[in-house]
Coordinates of C-alpha atoms and ligand atoms in Angstrom, one line a residue:
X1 CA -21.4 10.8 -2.4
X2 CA -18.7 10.6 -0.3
X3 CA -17.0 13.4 1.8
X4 CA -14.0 14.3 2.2
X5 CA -13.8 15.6 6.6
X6 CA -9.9 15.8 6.3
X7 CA -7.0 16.2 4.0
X8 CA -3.1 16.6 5.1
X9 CA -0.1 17.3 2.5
X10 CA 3.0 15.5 3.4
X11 CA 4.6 16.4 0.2
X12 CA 3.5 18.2 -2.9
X13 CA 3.1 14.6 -4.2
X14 CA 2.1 12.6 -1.4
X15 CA -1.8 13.5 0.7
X16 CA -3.7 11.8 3.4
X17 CA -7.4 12.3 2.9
X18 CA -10.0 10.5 5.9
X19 CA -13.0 10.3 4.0
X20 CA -16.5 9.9 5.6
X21 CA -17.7 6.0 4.8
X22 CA -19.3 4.7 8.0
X23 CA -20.0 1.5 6.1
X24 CA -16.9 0.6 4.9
X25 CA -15.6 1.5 8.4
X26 CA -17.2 -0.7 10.1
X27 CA -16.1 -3.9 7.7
X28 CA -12.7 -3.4 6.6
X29 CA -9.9 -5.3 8.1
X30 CA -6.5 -4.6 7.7
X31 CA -5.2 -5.3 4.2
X32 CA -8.2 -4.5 2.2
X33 CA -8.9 -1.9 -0.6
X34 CA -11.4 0.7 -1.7
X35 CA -11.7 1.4 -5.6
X36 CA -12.7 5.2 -5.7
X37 CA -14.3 7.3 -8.4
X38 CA -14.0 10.8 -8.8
X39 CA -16.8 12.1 -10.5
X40 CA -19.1 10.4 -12.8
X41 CA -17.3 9.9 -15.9
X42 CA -13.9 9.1 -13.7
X43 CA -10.6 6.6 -13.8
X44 CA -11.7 3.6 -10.7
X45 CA -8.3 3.9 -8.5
X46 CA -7.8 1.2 -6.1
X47 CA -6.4 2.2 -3.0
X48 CA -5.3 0.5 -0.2
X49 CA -6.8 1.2 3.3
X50 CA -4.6 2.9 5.3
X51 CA -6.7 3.3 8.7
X52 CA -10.0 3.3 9.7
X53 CA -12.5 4.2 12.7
X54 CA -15.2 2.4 13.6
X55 CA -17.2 5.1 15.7
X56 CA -16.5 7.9 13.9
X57 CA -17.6 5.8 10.1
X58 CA -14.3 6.9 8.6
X59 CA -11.2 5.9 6.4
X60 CA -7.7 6.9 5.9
X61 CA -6.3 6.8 2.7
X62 CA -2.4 8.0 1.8
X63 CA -2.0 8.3 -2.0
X64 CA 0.9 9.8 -4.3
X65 CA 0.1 11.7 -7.3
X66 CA 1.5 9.6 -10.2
X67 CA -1.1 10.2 -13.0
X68 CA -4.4 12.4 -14.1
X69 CA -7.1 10.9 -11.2
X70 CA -4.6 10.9 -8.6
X71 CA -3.9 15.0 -9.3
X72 CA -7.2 15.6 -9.2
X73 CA -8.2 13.8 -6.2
X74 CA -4.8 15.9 -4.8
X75 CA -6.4 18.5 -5.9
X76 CA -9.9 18.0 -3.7
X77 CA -10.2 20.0 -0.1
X78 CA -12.1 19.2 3.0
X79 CA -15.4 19.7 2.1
X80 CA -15.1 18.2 -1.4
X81 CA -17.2 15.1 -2.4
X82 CA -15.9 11.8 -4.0
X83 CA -18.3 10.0 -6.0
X84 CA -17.6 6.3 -5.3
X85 CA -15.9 4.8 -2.1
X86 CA -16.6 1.2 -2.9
X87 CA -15.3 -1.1 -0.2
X88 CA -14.3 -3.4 1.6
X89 CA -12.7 -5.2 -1.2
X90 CA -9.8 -7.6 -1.0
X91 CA -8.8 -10.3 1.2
X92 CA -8.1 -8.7 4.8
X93 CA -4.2 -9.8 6.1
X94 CA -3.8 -13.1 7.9
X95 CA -3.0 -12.3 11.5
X96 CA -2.0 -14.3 14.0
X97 CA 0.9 -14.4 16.6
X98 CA 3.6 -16.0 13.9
X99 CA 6.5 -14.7 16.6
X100 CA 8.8 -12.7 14.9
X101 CA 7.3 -10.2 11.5
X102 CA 9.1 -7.7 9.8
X103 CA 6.8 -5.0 7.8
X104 CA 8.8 -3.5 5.5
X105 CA 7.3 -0.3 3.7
X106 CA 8.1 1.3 0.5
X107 CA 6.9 5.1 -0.1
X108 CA 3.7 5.9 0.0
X109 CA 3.5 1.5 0.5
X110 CA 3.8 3.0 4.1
X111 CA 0.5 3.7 4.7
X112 CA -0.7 0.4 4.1
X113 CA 1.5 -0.7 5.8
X114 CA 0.6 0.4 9.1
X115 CA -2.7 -1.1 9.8
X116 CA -1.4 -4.5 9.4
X117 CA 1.5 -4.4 11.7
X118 CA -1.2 -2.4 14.2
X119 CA -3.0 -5.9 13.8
X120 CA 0.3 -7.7 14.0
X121 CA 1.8 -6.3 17.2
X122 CA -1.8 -6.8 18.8
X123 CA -1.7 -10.2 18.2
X124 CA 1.2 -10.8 19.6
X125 CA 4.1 -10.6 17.1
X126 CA 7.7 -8.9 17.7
X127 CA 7.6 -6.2 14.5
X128 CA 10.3 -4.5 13.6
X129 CA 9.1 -2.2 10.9
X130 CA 11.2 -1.0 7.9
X131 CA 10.1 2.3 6.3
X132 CA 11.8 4.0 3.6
X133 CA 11.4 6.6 0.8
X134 CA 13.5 8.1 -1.8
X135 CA 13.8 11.4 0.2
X136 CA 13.1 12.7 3.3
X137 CA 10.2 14.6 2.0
X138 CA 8.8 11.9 0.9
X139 CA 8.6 10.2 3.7
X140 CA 5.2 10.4 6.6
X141 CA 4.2 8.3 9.5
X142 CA 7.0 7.8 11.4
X143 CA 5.4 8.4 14.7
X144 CA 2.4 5.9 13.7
X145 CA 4.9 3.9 12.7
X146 CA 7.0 3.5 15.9
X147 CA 3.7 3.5 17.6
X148 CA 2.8 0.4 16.0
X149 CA 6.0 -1.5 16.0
X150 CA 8.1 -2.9 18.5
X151 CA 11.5 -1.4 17.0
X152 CA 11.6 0.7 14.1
X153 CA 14.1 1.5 11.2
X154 CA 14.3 4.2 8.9
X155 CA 15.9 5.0 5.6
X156 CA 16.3 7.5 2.7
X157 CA 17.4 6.2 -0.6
X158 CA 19.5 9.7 -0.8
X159 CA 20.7 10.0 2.7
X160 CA 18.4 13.0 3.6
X161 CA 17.0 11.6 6.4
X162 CA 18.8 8.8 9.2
X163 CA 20.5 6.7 7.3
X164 CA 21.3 6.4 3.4
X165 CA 20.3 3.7 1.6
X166 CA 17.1 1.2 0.6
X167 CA 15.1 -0.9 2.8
X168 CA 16.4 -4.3 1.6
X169 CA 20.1 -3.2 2.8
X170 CA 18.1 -2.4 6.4
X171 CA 16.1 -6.1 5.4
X172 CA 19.0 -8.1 5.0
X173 CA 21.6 -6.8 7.7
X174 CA 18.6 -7.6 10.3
X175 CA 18.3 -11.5 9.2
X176 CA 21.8 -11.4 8.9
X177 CA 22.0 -10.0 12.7
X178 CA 19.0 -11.8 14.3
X179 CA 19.8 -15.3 11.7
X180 CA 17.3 -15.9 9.6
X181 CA 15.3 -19.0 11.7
X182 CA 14.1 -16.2 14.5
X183 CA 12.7 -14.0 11.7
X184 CA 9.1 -16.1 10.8
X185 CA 7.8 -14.0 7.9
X186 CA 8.0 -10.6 6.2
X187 CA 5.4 -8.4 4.7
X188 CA 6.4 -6.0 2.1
X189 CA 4.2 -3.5 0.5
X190 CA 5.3 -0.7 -1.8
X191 CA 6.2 -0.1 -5.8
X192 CA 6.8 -3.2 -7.4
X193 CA 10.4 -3.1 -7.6
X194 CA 11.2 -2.7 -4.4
X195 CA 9.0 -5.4 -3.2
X196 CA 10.3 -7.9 -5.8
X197 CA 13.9 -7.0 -4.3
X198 CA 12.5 -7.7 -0.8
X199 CA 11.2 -11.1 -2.5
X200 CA 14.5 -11.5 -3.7
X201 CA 16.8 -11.0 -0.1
X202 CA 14.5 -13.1 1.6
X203 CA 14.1 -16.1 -0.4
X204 CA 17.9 -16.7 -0.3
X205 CA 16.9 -17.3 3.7
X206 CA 13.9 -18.8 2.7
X207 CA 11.7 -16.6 5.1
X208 CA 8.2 -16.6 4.0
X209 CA 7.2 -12.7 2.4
X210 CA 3.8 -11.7 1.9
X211 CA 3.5 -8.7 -1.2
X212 CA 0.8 -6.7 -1.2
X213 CA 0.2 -6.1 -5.3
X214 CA -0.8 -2.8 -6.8
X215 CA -2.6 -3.9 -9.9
X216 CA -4.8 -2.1 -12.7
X217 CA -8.5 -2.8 -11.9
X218 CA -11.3 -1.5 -13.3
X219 CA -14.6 -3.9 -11.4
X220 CA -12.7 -4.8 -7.9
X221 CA -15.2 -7.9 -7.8
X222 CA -13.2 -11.0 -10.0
X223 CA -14.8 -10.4 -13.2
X224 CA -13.2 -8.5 -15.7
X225 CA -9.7 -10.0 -15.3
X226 CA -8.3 -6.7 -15.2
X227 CA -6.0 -7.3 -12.2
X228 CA -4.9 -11.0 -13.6
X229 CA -1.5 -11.8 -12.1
X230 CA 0.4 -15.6 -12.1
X231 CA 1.2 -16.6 -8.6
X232 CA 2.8 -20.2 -8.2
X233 CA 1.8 -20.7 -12.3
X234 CA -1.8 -20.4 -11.3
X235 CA -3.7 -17.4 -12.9
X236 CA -5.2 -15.4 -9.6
X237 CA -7.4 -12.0 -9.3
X238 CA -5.3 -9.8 -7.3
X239 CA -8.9 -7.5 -6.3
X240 CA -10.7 -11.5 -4.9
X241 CA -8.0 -13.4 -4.0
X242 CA -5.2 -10.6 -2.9
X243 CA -4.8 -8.0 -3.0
X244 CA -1.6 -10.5 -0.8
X245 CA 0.3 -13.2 -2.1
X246 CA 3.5 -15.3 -1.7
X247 CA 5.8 -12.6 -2.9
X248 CA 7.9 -15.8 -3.9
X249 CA 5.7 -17.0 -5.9
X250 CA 4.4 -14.1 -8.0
X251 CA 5.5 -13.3 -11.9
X252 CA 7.2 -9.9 -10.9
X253 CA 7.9 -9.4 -14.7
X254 CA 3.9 -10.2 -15.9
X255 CA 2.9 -7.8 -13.1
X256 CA 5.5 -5.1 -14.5
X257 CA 4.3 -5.7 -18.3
X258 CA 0.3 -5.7 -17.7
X259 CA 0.9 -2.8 -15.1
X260 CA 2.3 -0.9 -18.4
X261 CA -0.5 -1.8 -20.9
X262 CA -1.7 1.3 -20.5
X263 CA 1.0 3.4 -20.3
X264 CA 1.0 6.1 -23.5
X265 CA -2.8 6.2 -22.5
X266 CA -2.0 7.3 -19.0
X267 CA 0.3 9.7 -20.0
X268 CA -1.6 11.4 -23.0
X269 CA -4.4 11.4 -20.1
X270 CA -1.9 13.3 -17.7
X271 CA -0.9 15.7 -20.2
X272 CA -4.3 16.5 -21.9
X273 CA -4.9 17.3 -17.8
X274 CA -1.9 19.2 -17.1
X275 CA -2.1 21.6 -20.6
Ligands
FES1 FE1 -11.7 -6.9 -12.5 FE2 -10.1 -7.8 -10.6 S1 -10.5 -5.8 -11.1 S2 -11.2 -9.0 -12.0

């Protein structure tokens, strides 16, 4: 079991829980995953790792309630217990001093986010970050953010927070400003959509964009295919060999479709839940 020391609400949607796992703590790298299950007969949710300590054997995590286990876990306190924190899984980020690297986080794709360009700026790198949200409530980490970057930009798809608008309008006037051979890769991680329009603005430049995918996954070790995505026409296991990839190179529309499967399930699962 698996307890819960901390939990913040940035928004009746969006919660920060930093969950006691001193041995995931003290493997993870930036870019890897935990799958978590509630109680016995629990939905395995992967998660990204937002932040971790070493000394103190714990893990951040930053989730938004979209269906039935990710209410519930919203609906666990400090104190409360988690069944399974199973982790370090995933691929950690490649990081090395690449020169110039914008992060661009999506939503609650913030959190993961952070970590990496942390590790980024570290090593070396210029980072501007890009985060944005659909509102201002919806949006946390700003301070971390600006911590970890060396410039910062911020958006609100509504205008309810600096400036109006979506990260891939901030994206491309900063190639545009900077010109695209002194920008030498982005990193984008949030819903699908967005990062498939990141893909999108930057391959016109041809700047090289990492994605971090969000797939269904039910054993997080390569062997139930579960999280089966088509990167470069090659069938790859985003829980092994992401959860990063080429965002150029990934089947954006297979990803969308399998995500789906599911779907009527999920909801009839929300509802039975919610009644
Ligand atoms: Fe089963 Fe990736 S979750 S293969």
């Amino acid at each position: 079991m698996f307890k819960i020391l901390d939990k913040q609400v940035f928004s009746p949607i969006i919660k920060q829980m930093v969950i006691e796992a001193p041995r995931v703590a003290r493997k993870c790298q930036p870019g890897q995953f935990v799958i978590l299950r509630i109680h016995e007969e629990g939905e395995r949710i992967p998660l990204t790792i937002a932040d971790f300590d070493r000394e103190k054997g714990t893990i951040t995590i930053v989730f938004q309630e979209v269906g039935k286990t990710t209410k519930q876990l919203g609906t666990l306190e400090a104190g409360d217990y988690i069944k399974d924190f199973v982790g370090p899984l995933g691929t950690p980020s490649h990081i090395e001093n690449f020169g110039t690297v914008i992060c661009v986080g999506g939503g609650v794709g913030i959190a993961p986010v952070f970590p990496i360009a942390r590790a980024l700026k570290e090593a070396g790198n210029h980072v501007i970050s890009i985060i944005g949200a659909r509102t201002r409530e919806l949006l946390f980490w700003e301070d971390r953010m600006r911590e970890v970057s060396t410039e910062l930009f911020v958006t609100t798809d509504d205008g309810s927070y600096v400036r109006k608008g979506f990260v891939t309008d901030v994206l491309k006037e900063i190639i545009e400003e900077r010109g695209k051979d002194n920008i030498n890769l982005v990193l984008a991680i949030g819903p699908q959509p967005m990062m498939r329009a990141c893909c999108n603005v930057t391959k016109d430049y041809g700047i090289k964009t990492i994605v971090s995918l969000n797939a269904l996954m039910v054993d997080g070790t390569g062997m139930c295919g579960c999280c089966r995505v088509t990167v470069g026409g090659q069938t790859r296991f985003v829980c092994v060999d992401g959860p990063e990839f080429d965002g150029h190179q990934v089947d954006f529309a297979e990803l969308a479709r399998r995500s789906a499967t599911f779907r009527a399930e999920e909801q009839r699962a929300l509802e039975r839940h919610t009644c």
